[in-house]
mmCIF file with all atom_site columns, C-alpha atoms in Angstrom:
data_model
loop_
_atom_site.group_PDB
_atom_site.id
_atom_site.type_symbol
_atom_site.label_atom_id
_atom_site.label_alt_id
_atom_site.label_comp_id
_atom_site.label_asym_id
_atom_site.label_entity_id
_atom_site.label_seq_id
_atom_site.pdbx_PDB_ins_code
_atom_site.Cartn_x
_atom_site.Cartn_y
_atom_site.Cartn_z
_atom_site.occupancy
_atom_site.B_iso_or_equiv
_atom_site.pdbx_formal_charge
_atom_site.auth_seq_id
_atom_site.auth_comp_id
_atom_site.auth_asym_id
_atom_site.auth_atom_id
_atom_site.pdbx_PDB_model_num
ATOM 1   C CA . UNK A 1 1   ? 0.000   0.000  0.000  1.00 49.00 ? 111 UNK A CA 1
ATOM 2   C CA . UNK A 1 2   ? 2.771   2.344  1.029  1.00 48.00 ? 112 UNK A CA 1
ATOM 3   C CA . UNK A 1 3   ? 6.336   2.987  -0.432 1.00 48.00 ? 113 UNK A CA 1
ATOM 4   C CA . UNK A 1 4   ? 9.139   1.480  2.009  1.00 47.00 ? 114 UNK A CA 1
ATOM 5   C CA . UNK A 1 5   ? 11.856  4.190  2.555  1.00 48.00 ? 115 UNK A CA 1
ATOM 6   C CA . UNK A 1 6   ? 15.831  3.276  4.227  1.00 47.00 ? 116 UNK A CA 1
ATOM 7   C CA . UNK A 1 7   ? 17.865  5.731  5.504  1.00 50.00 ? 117 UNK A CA 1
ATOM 8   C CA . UNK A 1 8   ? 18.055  7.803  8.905  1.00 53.00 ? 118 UNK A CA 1
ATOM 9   C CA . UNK A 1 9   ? 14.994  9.064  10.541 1.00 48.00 ? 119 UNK A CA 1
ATOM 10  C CA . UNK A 1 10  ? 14.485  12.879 10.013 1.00 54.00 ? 120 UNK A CA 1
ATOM 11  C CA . UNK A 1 11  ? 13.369  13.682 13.372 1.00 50.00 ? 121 UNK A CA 1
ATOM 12  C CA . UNK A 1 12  ? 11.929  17.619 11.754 1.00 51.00 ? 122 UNK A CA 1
ATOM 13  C CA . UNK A 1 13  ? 9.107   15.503 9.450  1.00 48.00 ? 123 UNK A CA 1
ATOM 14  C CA . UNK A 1 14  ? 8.888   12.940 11.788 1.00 46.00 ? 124 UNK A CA 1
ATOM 15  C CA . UNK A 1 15  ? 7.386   15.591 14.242 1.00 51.00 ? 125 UNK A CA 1
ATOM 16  C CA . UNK A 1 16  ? 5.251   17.550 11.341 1.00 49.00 ? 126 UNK A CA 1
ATOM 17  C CA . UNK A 1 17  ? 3.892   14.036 10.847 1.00 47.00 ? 127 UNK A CA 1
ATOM 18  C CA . UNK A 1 18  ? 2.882   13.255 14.070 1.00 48.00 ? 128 UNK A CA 1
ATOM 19  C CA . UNK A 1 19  ? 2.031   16.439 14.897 1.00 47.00 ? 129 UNK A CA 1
ATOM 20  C CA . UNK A 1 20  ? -0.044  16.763 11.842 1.00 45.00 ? 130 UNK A CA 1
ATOM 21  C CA . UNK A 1 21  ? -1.604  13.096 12.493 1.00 45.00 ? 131 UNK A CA 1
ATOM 22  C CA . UNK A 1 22  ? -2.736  14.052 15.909 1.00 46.00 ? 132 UNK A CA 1
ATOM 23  C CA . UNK A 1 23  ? -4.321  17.087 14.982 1.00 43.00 ? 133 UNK A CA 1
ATOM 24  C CA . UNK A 1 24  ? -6.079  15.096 12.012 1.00 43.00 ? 134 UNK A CA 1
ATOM 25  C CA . UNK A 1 25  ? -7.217  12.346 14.887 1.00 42.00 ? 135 UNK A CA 1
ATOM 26  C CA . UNK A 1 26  ? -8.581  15.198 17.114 1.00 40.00 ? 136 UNK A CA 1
ATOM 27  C CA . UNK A 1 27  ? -10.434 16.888 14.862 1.00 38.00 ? 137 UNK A CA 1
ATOM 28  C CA . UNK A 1 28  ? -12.156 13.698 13.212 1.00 39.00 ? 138 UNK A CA 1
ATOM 29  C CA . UNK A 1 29  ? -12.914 11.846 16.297 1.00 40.00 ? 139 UNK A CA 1
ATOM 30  C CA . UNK A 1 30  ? -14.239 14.488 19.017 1.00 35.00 ? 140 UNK A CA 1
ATOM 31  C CA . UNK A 1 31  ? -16.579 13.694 20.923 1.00 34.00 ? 141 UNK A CA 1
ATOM 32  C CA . UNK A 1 32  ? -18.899 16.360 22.808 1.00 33.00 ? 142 UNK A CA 1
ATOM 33  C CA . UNK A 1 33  ? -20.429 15.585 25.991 1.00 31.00 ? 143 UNK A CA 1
ATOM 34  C CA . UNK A 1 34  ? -23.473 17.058 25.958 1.00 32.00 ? 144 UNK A CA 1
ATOM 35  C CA . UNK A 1 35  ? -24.062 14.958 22.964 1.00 35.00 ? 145 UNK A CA 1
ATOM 36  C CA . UNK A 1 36  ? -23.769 14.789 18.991 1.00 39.00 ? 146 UNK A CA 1
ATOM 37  C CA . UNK A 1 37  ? -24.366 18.451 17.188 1.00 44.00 ? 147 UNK A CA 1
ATOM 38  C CA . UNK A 1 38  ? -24.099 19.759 13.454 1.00 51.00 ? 148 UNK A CA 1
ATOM 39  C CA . UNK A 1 39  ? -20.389 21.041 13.558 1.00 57.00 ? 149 UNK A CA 1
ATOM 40  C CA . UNK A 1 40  ? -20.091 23.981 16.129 1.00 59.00 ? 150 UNK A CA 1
ATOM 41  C CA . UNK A 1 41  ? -16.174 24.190 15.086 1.00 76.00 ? 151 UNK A CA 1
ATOM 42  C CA . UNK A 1 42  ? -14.205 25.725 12.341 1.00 82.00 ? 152 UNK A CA 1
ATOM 43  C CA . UNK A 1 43  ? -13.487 22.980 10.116 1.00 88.00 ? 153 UNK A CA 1
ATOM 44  C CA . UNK A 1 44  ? -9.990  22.300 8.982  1.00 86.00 ? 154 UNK A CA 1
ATOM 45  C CA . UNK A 1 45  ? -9.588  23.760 4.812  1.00 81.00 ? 155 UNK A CA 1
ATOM 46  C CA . UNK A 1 46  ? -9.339  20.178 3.504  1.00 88.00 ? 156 UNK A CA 1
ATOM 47  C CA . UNK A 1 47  ? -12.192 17.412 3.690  1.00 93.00 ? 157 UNK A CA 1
ATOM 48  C CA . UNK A 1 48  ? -11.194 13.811 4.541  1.00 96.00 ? 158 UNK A CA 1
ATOM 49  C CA . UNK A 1 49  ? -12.280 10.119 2.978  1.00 98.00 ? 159 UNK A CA 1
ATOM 50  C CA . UNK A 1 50  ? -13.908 7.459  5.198  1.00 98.00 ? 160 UNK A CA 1
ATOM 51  C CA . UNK A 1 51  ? -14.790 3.555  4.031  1.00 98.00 ? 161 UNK A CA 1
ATOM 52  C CA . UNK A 1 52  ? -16.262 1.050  5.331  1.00 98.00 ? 162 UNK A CA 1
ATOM 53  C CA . UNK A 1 53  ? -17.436 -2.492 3.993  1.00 98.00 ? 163 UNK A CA 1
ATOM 54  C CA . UNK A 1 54  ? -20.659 -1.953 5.601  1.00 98.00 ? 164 UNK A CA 1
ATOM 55  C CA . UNK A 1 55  ? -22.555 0.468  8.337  1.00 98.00 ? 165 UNK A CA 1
ATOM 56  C CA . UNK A 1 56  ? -25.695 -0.238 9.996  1.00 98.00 ? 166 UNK A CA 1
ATOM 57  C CA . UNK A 1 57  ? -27.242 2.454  12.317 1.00 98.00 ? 167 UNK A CA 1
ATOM 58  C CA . UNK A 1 58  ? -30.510 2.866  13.656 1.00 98.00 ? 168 UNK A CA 1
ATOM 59  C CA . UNK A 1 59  ? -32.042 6.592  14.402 1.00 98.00 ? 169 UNK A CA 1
ATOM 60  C CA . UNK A 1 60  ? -31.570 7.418  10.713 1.00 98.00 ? 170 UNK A CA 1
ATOM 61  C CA . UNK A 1 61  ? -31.801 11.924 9.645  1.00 98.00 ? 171 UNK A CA 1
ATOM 62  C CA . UNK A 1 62  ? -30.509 13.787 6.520  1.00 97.00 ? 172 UNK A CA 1
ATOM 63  C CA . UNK A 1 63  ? -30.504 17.660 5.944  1.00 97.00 ? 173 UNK A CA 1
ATOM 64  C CA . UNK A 1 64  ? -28.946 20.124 3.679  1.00 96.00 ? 174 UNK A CA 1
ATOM 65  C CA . UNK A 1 65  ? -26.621 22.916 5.874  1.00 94.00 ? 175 UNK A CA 1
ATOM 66  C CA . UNK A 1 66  ? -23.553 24.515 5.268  1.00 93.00 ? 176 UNK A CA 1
ATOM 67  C CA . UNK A 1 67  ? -19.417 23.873 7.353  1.00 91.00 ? 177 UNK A CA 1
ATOM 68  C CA . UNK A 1 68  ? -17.452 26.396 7.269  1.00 90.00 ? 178 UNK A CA 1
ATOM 69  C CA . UNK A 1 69  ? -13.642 26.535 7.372  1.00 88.00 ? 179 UNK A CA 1
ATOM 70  C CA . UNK A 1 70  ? -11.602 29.888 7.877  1.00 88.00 ? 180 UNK A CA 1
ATOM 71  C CA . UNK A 1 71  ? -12.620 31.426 4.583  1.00 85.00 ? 181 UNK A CA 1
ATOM 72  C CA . UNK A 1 72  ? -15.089 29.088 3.030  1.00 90.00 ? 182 UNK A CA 1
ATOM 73  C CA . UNK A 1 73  ? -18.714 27.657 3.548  1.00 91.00 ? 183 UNK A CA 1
ATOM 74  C CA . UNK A 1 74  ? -18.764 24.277 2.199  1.00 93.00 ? 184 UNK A CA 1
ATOM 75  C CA . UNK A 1 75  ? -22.331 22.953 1.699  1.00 94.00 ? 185 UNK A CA 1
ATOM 76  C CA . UNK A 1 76  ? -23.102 19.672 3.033  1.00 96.00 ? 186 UNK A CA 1
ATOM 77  C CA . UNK A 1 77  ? -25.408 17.031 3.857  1.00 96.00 ? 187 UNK A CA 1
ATOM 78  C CA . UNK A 1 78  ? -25.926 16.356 7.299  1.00 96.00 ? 188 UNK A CA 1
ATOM 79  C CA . UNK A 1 79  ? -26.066 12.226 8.324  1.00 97.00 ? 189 UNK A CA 1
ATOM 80  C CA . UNK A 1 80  ? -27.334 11.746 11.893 1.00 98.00 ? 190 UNK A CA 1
ATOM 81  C CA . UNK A 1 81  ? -27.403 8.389  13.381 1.00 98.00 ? 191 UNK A CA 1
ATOM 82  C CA . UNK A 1 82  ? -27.947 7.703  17.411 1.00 98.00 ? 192 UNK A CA 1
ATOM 83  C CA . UNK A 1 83  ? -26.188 4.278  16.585 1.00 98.00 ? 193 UNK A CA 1
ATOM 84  C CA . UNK A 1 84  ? -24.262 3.335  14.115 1.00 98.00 ? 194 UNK A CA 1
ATOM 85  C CA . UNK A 1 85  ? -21.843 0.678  13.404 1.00 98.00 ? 195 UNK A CA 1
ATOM 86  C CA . UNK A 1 86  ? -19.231 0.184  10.167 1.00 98.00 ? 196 UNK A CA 1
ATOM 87  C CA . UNK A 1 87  ? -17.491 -2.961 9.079  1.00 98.00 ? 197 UNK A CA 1
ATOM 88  C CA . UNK A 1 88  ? -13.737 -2.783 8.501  1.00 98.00 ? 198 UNK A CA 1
ATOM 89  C CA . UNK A 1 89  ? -13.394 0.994  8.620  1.00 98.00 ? 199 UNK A CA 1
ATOM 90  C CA . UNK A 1 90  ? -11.106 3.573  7.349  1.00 98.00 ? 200 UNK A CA 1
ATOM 91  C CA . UNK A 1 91  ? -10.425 7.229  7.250  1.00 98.00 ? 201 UNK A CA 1
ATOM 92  C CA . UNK A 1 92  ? -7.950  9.366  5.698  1.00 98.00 ? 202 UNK A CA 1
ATOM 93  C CA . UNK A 1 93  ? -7.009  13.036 5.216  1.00 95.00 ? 203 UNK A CA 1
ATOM 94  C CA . UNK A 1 94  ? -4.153  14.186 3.214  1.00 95.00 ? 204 UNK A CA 1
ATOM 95  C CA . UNK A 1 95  ? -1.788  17.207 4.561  1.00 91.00 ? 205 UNK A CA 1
ATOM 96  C CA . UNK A 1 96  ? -0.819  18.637 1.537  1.00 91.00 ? 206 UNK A CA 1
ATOM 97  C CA . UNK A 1 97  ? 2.676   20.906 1.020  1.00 90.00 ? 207 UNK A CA 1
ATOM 98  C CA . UNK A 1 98  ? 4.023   20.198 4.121  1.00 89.00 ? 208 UNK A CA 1
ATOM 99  C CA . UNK A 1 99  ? 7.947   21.898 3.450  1.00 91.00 ? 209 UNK A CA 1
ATOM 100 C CA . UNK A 1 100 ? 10.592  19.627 2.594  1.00 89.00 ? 210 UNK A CA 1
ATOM 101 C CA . UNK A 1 101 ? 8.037   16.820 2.583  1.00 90.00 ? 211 UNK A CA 1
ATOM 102 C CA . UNK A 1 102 ? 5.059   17.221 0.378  1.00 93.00 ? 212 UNK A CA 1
ATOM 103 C CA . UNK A 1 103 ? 2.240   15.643 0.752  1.00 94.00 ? 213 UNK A CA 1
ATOM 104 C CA . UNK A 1 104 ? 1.020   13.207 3.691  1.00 95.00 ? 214 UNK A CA 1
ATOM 105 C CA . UNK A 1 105 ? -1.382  10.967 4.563  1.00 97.00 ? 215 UNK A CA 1
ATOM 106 C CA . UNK A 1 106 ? -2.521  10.019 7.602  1.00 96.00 ? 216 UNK A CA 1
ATOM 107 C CA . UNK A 1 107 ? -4.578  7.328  7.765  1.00 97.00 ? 217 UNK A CA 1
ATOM 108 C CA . UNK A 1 108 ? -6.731  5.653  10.483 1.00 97.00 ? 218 UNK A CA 1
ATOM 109 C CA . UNK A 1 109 ? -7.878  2.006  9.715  1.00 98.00 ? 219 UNK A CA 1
ATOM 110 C CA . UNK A 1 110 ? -10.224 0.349  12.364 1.00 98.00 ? 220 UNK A CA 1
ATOM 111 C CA . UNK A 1 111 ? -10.303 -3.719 10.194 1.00 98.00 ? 221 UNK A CA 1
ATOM 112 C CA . UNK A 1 112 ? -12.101 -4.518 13.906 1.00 98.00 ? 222 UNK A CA 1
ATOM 113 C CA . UNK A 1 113 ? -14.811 -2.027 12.702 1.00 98.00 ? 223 UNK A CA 1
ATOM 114 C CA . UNK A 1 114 ? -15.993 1.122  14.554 1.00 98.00 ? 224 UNK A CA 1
ATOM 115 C CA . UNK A 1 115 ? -19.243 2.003  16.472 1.00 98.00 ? 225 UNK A CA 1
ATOM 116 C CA . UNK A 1 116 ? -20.767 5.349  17.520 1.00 98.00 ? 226 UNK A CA 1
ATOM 117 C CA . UNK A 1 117 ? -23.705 6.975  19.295 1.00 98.00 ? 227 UNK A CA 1
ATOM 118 C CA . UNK A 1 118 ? -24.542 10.327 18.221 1.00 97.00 ? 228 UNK A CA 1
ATOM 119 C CA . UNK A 1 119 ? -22.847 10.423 14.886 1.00 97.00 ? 229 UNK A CA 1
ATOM 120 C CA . UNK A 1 120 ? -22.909 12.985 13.244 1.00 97.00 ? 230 UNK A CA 1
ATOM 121 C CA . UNK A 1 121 ? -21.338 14.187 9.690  1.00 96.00 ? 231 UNK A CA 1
ATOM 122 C CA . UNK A 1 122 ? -21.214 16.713 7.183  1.00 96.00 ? 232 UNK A CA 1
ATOM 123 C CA . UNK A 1 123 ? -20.840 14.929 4.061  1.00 96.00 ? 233 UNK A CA 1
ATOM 124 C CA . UNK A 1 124 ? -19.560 16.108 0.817  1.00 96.00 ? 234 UNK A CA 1
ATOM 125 C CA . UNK A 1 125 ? -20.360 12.882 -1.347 1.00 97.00 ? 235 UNK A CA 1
ATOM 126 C CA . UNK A 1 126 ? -21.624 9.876  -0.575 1.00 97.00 ? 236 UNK A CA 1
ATOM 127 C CA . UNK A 1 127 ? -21.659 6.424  -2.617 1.00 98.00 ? 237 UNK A CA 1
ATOM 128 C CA . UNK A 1 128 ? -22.801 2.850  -2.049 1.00 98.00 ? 238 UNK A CA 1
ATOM 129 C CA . UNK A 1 129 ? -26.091 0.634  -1.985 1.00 98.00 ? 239 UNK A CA 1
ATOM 130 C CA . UNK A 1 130 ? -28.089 2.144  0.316  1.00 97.00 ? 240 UNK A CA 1
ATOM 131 C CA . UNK A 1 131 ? -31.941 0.987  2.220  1.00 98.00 ? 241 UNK A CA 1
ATOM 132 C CA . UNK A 1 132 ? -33.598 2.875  4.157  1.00 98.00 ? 242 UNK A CA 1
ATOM 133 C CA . UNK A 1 133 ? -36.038 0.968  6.914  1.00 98.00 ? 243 UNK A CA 1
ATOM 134 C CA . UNK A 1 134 ? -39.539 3.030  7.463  1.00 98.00 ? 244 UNK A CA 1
ATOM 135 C CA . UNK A 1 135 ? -38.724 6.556  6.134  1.00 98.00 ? 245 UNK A CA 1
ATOM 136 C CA . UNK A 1 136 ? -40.485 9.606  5.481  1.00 98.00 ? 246 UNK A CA 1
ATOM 137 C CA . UNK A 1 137 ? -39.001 12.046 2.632  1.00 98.00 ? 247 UNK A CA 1
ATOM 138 C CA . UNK A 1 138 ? -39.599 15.707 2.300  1.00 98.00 ? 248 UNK A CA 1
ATOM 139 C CA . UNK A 1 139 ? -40.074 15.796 5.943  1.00 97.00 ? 249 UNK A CA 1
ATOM 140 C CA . UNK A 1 140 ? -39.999 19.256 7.533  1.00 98.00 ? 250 UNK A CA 1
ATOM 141 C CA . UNK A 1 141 ? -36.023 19.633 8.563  1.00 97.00 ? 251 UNK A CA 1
ATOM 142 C CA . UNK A 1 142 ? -37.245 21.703 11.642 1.00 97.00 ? 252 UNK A CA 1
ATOM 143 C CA . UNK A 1 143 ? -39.874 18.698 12.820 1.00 97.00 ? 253 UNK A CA 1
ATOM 144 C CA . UNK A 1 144 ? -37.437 15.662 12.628 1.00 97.00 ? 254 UNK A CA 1
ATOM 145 C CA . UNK A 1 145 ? -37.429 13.100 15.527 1.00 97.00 ? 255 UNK A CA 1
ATOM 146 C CA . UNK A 1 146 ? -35.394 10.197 15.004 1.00 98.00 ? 256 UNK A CA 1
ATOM 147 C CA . UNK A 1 147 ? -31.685 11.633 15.208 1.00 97.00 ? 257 UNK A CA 1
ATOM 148 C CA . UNK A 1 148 ? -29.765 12.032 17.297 1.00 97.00 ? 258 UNK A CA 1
ATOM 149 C CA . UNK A 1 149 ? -31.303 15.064 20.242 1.00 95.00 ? 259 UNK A CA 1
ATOM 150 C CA . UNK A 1 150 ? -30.930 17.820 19.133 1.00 93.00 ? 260 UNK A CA 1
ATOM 151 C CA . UNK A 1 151 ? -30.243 17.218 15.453 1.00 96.00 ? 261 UNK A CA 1
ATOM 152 C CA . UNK A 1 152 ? -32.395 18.741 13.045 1.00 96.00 ? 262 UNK A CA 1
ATOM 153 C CA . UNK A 1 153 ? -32.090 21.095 10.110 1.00 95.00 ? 263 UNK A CA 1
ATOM 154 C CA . UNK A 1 154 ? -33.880 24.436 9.765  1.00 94.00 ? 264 UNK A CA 1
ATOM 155 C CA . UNK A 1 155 ? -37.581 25.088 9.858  1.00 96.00 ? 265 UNK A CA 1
ATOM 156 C CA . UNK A 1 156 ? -39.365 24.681 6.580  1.00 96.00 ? 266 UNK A CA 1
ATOM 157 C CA . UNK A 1 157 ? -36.387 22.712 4.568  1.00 96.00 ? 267 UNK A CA 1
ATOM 158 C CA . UNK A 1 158 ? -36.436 19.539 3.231  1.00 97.00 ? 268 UNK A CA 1
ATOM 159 C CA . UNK A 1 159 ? -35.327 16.708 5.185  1.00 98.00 ? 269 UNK A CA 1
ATOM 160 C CA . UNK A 1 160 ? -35.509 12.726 6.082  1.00 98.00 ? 270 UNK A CA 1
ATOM 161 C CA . UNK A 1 161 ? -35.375 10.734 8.421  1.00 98.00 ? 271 UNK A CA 1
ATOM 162 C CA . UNK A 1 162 ? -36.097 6.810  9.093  1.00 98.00 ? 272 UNK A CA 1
ATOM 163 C CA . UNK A 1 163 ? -35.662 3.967  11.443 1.00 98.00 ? 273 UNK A CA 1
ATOM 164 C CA . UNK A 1 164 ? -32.487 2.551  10.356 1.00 98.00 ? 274 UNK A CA 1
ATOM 165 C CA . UNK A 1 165 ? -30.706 2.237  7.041  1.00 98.00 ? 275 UNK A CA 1
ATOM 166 C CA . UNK A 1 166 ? -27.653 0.433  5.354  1.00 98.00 ? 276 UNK A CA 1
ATOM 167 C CA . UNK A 1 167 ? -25.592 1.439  3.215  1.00 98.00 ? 277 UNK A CA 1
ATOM 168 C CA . UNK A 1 168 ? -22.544 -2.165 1.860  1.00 98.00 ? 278 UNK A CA 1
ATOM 169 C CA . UNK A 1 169 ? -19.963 -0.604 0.223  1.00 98.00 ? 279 UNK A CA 1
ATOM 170 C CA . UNK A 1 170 ? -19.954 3.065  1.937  1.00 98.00 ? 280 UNK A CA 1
ATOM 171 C CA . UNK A 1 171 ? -17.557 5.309  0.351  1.00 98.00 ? 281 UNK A CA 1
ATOM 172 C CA . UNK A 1 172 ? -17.824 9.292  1.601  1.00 98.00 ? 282 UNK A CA 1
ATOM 173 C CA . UNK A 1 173 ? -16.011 12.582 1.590  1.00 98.00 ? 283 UNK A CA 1
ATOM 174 C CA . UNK A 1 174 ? -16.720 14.460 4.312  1.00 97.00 ? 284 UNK A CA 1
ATOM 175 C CA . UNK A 1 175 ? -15.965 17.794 6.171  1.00 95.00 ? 285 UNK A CA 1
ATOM 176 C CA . UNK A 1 176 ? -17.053 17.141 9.642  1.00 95.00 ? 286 UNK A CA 1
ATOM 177 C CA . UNK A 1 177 ? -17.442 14.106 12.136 1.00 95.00 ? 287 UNK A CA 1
ATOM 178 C CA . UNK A 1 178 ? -19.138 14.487 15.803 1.00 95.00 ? 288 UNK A CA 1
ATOM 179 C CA . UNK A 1 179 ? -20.150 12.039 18.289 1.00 96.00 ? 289 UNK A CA 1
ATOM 180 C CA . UNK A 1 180 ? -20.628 11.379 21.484 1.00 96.00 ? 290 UNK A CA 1
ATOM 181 C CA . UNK A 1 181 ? -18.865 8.035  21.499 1.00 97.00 ? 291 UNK A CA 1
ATOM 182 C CA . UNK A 1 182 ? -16.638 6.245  19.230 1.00 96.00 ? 292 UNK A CA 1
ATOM 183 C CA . UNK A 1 183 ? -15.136 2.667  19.539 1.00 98.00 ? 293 UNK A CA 1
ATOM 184 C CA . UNK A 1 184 ? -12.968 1.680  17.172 1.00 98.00 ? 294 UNK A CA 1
ATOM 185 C CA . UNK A 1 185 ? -12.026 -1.646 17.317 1.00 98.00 ? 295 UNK A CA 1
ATOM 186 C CA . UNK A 1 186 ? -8.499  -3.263 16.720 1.00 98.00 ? 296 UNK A CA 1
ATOM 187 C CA . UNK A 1 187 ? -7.489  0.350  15.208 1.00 97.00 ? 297 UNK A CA 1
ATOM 188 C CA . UNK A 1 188 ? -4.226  1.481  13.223 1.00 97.00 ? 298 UNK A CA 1
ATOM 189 C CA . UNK A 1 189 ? -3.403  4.944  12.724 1.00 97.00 ? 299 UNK A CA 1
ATOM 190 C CA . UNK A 1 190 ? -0.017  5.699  10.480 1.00 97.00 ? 300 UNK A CA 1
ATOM 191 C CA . UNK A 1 191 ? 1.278   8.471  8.497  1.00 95.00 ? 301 UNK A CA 1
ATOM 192 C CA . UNK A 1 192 ? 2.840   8.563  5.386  1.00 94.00 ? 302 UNK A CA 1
ATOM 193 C CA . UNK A 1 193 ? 4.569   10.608 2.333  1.00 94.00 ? 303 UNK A CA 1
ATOM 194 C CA . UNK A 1 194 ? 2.468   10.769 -0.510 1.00 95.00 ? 304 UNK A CA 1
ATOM 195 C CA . UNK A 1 195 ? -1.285  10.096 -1.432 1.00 94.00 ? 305 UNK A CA 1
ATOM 196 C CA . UNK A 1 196 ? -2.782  6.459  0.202  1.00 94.00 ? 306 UNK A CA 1
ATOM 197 C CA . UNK A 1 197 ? -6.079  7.315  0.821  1.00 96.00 ? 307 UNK A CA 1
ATOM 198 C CA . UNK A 1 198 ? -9.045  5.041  1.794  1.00 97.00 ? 308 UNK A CA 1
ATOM 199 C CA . UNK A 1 199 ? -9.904  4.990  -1.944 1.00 96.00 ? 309 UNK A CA 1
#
């Protein structure tokens, strides 16, 4: 997957890497304690990848809104779940232009699978086969019920929301990722020069 490198260590990347992977790792996997909410922070100016070979979550809402990064509103649509679970998961964001190195990746692969309550995202694209169990589309954004507390979209907009849905093959970009708990299970997290994204 990776290119194998021999030499000495550089100790100046090594630290932009870490430091740059632990930054990534904070600001995808934060959890709030008063629960799951539509991004209250500044996102970061580059949207990350996420896979997973399945996800099953029950508690099922989708909205239009907007994320917004220090000089940019990036529109999204908003995926809240009060449970969810994913199959073999993985999630990458690439630093780009980082001096004397280039680009990065860190990556963050969970083959144990990862589970949630509260999970929220701000999704740029989504693909896969997707079923949704009991839903209602064109529901009022403002009204919905199922989410997560306190998740809805604004009065009057179209929304949906359902029971539980499932999505094999999930393949997103995203901007954003709250929740109020995240397990990820037998979980790898490494950093590398160069583009090795989830997909």
């Amino acid at each position: 997957m990776g290119e194998t490198t021999s030499g000495r260590t550089r100790w100046r990347v090594f630290g932009l890497v870490l430091v740059a992977g632990m930054v990534g790792v904070v600001l995808m996997f934060t959890g709030l304690s008063q629960g799951a909410i539509v991004a209250s922070f500044a996102v970061a100016g580059t949207s990350y990848k996420a896979s997973a070979d399945r996800l099953d979550a029950q508690g099922v809402v989708q909205y239009g809104s907007v994320d917004r990064s220090a000089d940019q509103a990036h529109p999204v649509l908003v995926n809240g779940f009060r449970k969810a679970k994913l199959d073999n998961f993985c999630q990458s964001i690439v630093v780009p232009d980082l001096p004397g190195v280039g680009d990065i990746t860190v990556k963050i692969a969970a083959p144990g699978g990862m589970t949630a309550d509260n999970l929220v995202l701000g999704i740029e694209e989504v693909t896969g086969d997707l079923t949704l169990n009991n839903v209602e589309i064109g529901r009022d954004a403002g009204t919905m019920d199922k989410g997560p507390n306190g998740v809805t979209g604004g009065a009057g907009t179209f929304g949906i929301q359902a029971d539980s849905t499932q999505i094999s093959g999930l393949r997103q970009t995203a901007w954003s990722t709250t929740a109020s708990t995240l397990k990820l299970n037998q979980v790898h997290i490494t950093a590398g020069a160069g583009r090795h994204e989830c997909f």
